[in-house]
PDB file of C-alpha atoms in Angstrom:
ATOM      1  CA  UNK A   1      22.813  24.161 -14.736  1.00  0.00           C
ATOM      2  CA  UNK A   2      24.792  21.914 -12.739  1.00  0.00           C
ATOM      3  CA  UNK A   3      27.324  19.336 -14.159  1.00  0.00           C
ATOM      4  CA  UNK A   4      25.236  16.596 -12.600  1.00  0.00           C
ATOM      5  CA  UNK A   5      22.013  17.321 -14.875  1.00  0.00           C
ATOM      6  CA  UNK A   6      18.669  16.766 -14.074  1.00  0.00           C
ATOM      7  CA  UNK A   7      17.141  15.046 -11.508  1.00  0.00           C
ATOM      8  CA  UNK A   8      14.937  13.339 -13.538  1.00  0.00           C
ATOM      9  CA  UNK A   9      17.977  12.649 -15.828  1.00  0.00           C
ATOM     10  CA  UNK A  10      20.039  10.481 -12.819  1.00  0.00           C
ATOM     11  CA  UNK A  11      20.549   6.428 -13.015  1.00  0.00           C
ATOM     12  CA  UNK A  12      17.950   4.861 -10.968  1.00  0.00           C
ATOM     13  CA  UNK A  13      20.260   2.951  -7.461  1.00  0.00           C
ATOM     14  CA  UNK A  14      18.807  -0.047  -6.278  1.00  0.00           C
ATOM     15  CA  UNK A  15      17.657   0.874  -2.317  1.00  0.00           C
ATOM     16  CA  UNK A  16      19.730   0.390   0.324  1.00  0.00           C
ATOM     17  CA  UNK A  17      19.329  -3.299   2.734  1.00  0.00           C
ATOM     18  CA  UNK A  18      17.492  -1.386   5.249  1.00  0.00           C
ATOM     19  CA  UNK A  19      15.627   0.067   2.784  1.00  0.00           C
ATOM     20  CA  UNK A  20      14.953  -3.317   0.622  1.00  0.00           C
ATOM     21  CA  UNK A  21      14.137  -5.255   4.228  1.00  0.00           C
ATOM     22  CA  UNK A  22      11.792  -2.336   5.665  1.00  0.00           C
ATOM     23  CA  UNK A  23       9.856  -2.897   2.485  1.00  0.00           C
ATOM     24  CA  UNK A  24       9.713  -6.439   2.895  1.00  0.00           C
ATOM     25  CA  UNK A  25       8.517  -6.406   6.308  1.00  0.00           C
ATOM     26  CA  UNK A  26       6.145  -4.208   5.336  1.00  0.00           C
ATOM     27  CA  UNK A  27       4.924  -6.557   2.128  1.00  0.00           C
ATOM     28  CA  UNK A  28       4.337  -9.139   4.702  1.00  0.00           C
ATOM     29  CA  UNK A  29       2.732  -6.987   7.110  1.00  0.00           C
ATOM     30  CA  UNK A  30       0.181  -5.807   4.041  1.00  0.00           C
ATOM     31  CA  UNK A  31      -0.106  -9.259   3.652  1.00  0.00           C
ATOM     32  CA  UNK A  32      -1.457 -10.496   7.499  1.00  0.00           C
ATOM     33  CA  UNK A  33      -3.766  -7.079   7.300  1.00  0.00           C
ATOM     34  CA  UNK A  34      -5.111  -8.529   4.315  1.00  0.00           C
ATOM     35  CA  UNK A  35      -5.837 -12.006   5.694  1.00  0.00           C
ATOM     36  CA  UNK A  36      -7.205 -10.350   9.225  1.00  0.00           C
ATOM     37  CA  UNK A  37      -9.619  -8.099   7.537  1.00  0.00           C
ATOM     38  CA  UNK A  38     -10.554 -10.245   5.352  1.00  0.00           C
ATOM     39  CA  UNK A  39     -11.936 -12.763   7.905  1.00  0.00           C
ATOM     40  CA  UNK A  40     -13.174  -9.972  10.298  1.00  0.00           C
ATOM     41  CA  UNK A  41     -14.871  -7.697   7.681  1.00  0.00           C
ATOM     42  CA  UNK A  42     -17.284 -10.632   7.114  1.00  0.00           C
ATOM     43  CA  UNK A  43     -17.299 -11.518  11.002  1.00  0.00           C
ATOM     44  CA  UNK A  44     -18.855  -7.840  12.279  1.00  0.00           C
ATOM     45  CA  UNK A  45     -20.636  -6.609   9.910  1.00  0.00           C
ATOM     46  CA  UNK A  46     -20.737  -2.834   9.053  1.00  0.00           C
ATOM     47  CA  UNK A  47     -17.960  -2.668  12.503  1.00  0.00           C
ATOM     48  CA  UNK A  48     -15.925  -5.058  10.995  1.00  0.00           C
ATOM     49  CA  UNK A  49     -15.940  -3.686   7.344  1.00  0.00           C
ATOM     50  CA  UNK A  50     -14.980  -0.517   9.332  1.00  0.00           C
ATOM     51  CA  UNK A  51     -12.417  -2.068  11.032  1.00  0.00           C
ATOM     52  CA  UNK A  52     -10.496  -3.612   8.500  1.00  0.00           C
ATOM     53  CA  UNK A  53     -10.190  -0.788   5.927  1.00  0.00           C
ATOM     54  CA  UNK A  54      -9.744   1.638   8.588  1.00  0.00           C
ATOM     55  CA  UNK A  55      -6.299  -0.783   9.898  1.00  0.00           C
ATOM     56  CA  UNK A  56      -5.574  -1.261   5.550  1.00  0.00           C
ATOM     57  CA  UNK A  57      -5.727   2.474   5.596  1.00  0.00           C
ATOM     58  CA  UNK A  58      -3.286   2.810   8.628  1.00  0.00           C
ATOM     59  CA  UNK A  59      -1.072   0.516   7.533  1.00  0.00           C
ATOM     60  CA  UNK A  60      -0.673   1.983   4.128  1.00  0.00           C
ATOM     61  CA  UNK A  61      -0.392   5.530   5.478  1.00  0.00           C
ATOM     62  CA  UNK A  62       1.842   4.709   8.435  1.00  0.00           C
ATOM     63  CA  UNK A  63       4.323   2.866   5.655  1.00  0.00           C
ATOM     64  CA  UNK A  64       4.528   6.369   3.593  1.00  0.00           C
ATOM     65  CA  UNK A  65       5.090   8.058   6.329  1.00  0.00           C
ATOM     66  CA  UNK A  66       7.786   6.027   7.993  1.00  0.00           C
ATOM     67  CA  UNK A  67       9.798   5.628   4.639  1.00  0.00           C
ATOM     68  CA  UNK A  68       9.032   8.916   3.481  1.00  0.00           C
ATOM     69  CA  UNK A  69       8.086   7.538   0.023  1.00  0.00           C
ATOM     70  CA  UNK A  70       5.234   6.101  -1.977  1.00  0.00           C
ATOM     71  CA  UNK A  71       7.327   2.908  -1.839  1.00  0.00           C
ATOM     72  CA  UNK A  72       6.248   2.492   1.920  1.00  0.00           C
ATOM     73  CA  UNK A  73       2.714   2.523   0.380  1.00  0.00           C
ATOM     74  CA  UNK A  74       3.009   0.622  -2.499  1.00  0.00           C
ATOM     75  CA  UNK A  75       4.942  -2.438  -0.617  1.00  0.00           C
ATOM     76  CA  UNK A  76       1.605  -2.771   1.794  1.00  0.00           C
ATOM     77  CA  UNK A  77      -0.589  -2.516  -0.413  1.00  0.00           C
ATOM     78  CA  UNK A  78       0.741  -5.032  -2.721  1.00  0.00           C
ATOM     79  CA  UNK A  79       0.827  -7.380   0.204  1.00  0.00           C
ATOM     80  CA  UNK A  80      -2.381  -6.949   1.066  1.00  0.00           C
ATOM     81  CA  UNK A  81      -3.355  -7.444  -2.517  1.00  0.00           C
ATOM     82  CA  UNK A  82      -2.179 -10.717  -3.389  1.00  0.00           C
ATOM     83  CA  UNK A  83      -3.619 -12.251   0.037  1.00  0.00           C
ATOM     84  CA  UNK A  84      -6.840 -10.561  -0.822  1.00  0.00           C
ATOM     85  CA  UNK A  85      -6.869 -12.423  -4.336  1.00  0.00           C
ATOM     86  CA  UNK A  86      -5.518 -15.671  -2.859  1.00  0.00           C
ATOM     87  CA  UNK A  87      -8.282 -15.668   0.023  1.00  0.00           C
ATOM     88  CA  UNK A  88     -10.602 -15.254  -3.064  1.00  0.00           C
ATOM     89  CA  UNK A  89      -9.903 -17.560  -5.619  1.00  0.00           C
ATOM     90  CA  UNK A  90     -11.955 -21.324  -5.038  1.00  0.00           C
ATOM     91  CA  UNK A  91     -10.270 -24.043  -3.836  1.00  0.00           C
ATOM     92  CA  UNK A  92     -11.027 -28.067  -5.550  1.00  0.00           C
ATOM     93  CA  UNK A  93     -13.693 -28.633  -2.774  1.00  0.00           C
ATOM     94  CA  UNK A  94     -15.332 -25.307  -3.972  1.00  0.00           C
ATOM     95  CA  UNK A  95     -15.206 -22.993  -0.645  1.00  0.00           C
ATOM     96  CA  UNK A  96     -14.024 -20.133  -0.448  1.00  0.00           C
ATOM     97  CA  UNK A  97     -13.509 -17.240   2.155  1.00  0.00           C
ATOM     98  CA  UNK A  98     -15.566 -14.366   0.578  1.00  0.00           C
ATOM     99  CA  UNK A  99     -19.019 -14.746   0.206  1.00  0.00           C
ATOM    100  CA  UNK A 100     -20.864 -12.696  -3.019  1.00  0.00           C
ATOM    101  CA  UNK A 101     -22.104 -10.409  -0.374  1.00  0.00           C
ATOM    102  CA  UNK A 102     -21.712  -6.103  -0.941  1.00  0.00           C
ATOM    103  CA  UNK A 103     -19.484  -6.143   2.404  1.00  0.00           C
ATOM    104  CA  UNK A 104     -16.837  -8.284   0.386  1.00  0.00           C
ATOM    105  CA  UNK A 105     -17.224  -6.164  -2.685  1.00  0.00           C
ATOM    106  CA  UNK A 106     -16.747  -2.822  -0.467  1.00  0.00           C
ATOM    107  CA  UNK A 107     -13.565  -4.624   1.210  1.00  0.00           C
ATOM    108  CA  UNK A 108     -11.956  -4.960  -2.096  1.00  0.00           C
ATOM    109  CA  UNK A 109     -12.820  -1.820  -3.960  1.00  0.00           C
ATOM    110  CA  UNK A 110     -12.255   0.098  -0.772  1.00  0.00           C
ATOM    111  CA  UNK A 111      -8.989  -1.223   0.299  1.00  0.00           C
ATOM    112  CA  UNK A 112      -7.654  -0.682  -3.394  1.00  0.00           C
ATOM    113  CA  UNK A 113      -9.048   2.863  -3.483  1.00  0.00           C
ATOM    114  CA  UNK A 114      -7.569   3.239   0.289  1.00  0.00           C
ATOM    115  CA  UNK A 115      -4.105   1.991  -1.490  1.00  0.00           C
ATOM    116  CA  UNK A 116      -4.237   4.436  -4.275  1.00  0.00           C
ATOM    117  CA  UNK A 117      -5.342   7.137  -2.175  1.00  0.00           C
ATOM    118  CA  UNK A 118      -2.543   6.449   0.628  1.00  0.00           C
ATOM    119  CA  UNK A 119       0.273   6.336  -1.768  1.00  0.00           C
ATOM    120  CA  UNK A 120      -0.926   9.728  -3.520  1.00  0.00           C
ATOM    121  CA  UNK A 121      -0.965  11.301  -0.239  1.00  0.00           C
ATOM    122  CA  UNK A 122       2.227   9.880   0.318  1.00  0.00           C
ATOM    123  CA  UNK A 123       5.062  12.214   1.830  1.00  0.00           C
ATOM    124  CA  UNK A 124       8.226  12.580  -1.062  1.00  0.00           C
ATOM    125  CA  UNK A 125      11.158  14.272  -0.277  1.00  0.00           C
ATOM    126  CA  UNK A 126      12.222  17.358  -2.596  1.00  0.00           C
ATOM    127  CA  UNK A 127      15.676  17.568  -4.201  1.00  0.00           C
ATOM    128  CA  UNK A 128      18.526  18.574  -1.748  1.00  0.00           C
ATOM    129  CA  UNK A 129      19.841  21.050  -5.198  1.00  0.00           C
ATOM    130  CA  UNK A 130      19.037  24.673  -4.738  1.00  0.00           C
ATOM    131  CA  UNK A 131      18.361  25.165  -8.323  1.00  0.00           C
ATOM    132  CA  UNK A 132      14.935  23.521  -8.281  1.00  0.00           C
ATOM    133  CA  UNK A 133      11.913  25.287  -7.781  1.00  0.00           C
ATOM    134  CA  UNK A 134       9.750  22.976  -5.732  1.00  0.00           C
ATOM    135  CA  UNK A 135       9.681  24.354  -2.413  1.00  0.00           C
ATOM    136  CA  UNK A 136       8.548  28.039  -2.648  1.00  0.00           C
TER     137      UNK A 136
END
């Protein structure tokens, strides 16, 4: 065993500014995929149901893969998230954008599943020590 320990053992570092601002970019861009599919989901129906949780799924996928970490998944998804529940709640006048139709309910539950999936799938690096035994 090394004198370092564990990996699992380590202090947790806060991510670097690059880091920190590539998530935040992609938080907001979660959040304008969100607000796009949500209006063109209900726009072209089946296409457009299609369409929006095929560009949720490439967004959330494209973010693991460019940070190399179910971060880049999570940061997406939780963008898209909270402008999918804001689009939803009522406003005072009593409109709303989603109707009570299936395609709305399929929008949601699929672009959470689509999140969950993405950052499973999500590419993690292994540990740089040669004492581990991930990669054979």
């Amino acid at each position: 065993m090394t004198g370092r320990g564990s990996l699992l053992a380590q202090p947790l570092r806060p991510p670097s500014a690059g880091r920190a601002a590539g998530y935040l970019g992609l938080l907001v861009l979660g959040a304008v995929t969100g607000a796009a599919g949500s209006l063109v989901q209900a726009g072209w129906f089946p296409g457009g149901l299609l369409l929006a949780l095929a560009g949720a799924a490439g967004l959330f996928l494209g973010g693991a893969r460019l940070a190399r970490s179910r971060g880049g998944a999570v940061a997406p998804a939780a963008g898209w998230m909270v402008a999918v529940i804001l689009l939803t709640t009522a406003r005072p006048e009593g409109d709303f954008l989603f109707g009570a139709g299936g395609g709305s309910y399929l929008f949601l539950l699929g672009g959470m599943a689509l999140a969950v999936i993405c950052a499973t799938l999500a590419p993690v690096g292994q540990p740089a020590d040669h004492d581990v035994r991930l990669g054979k």
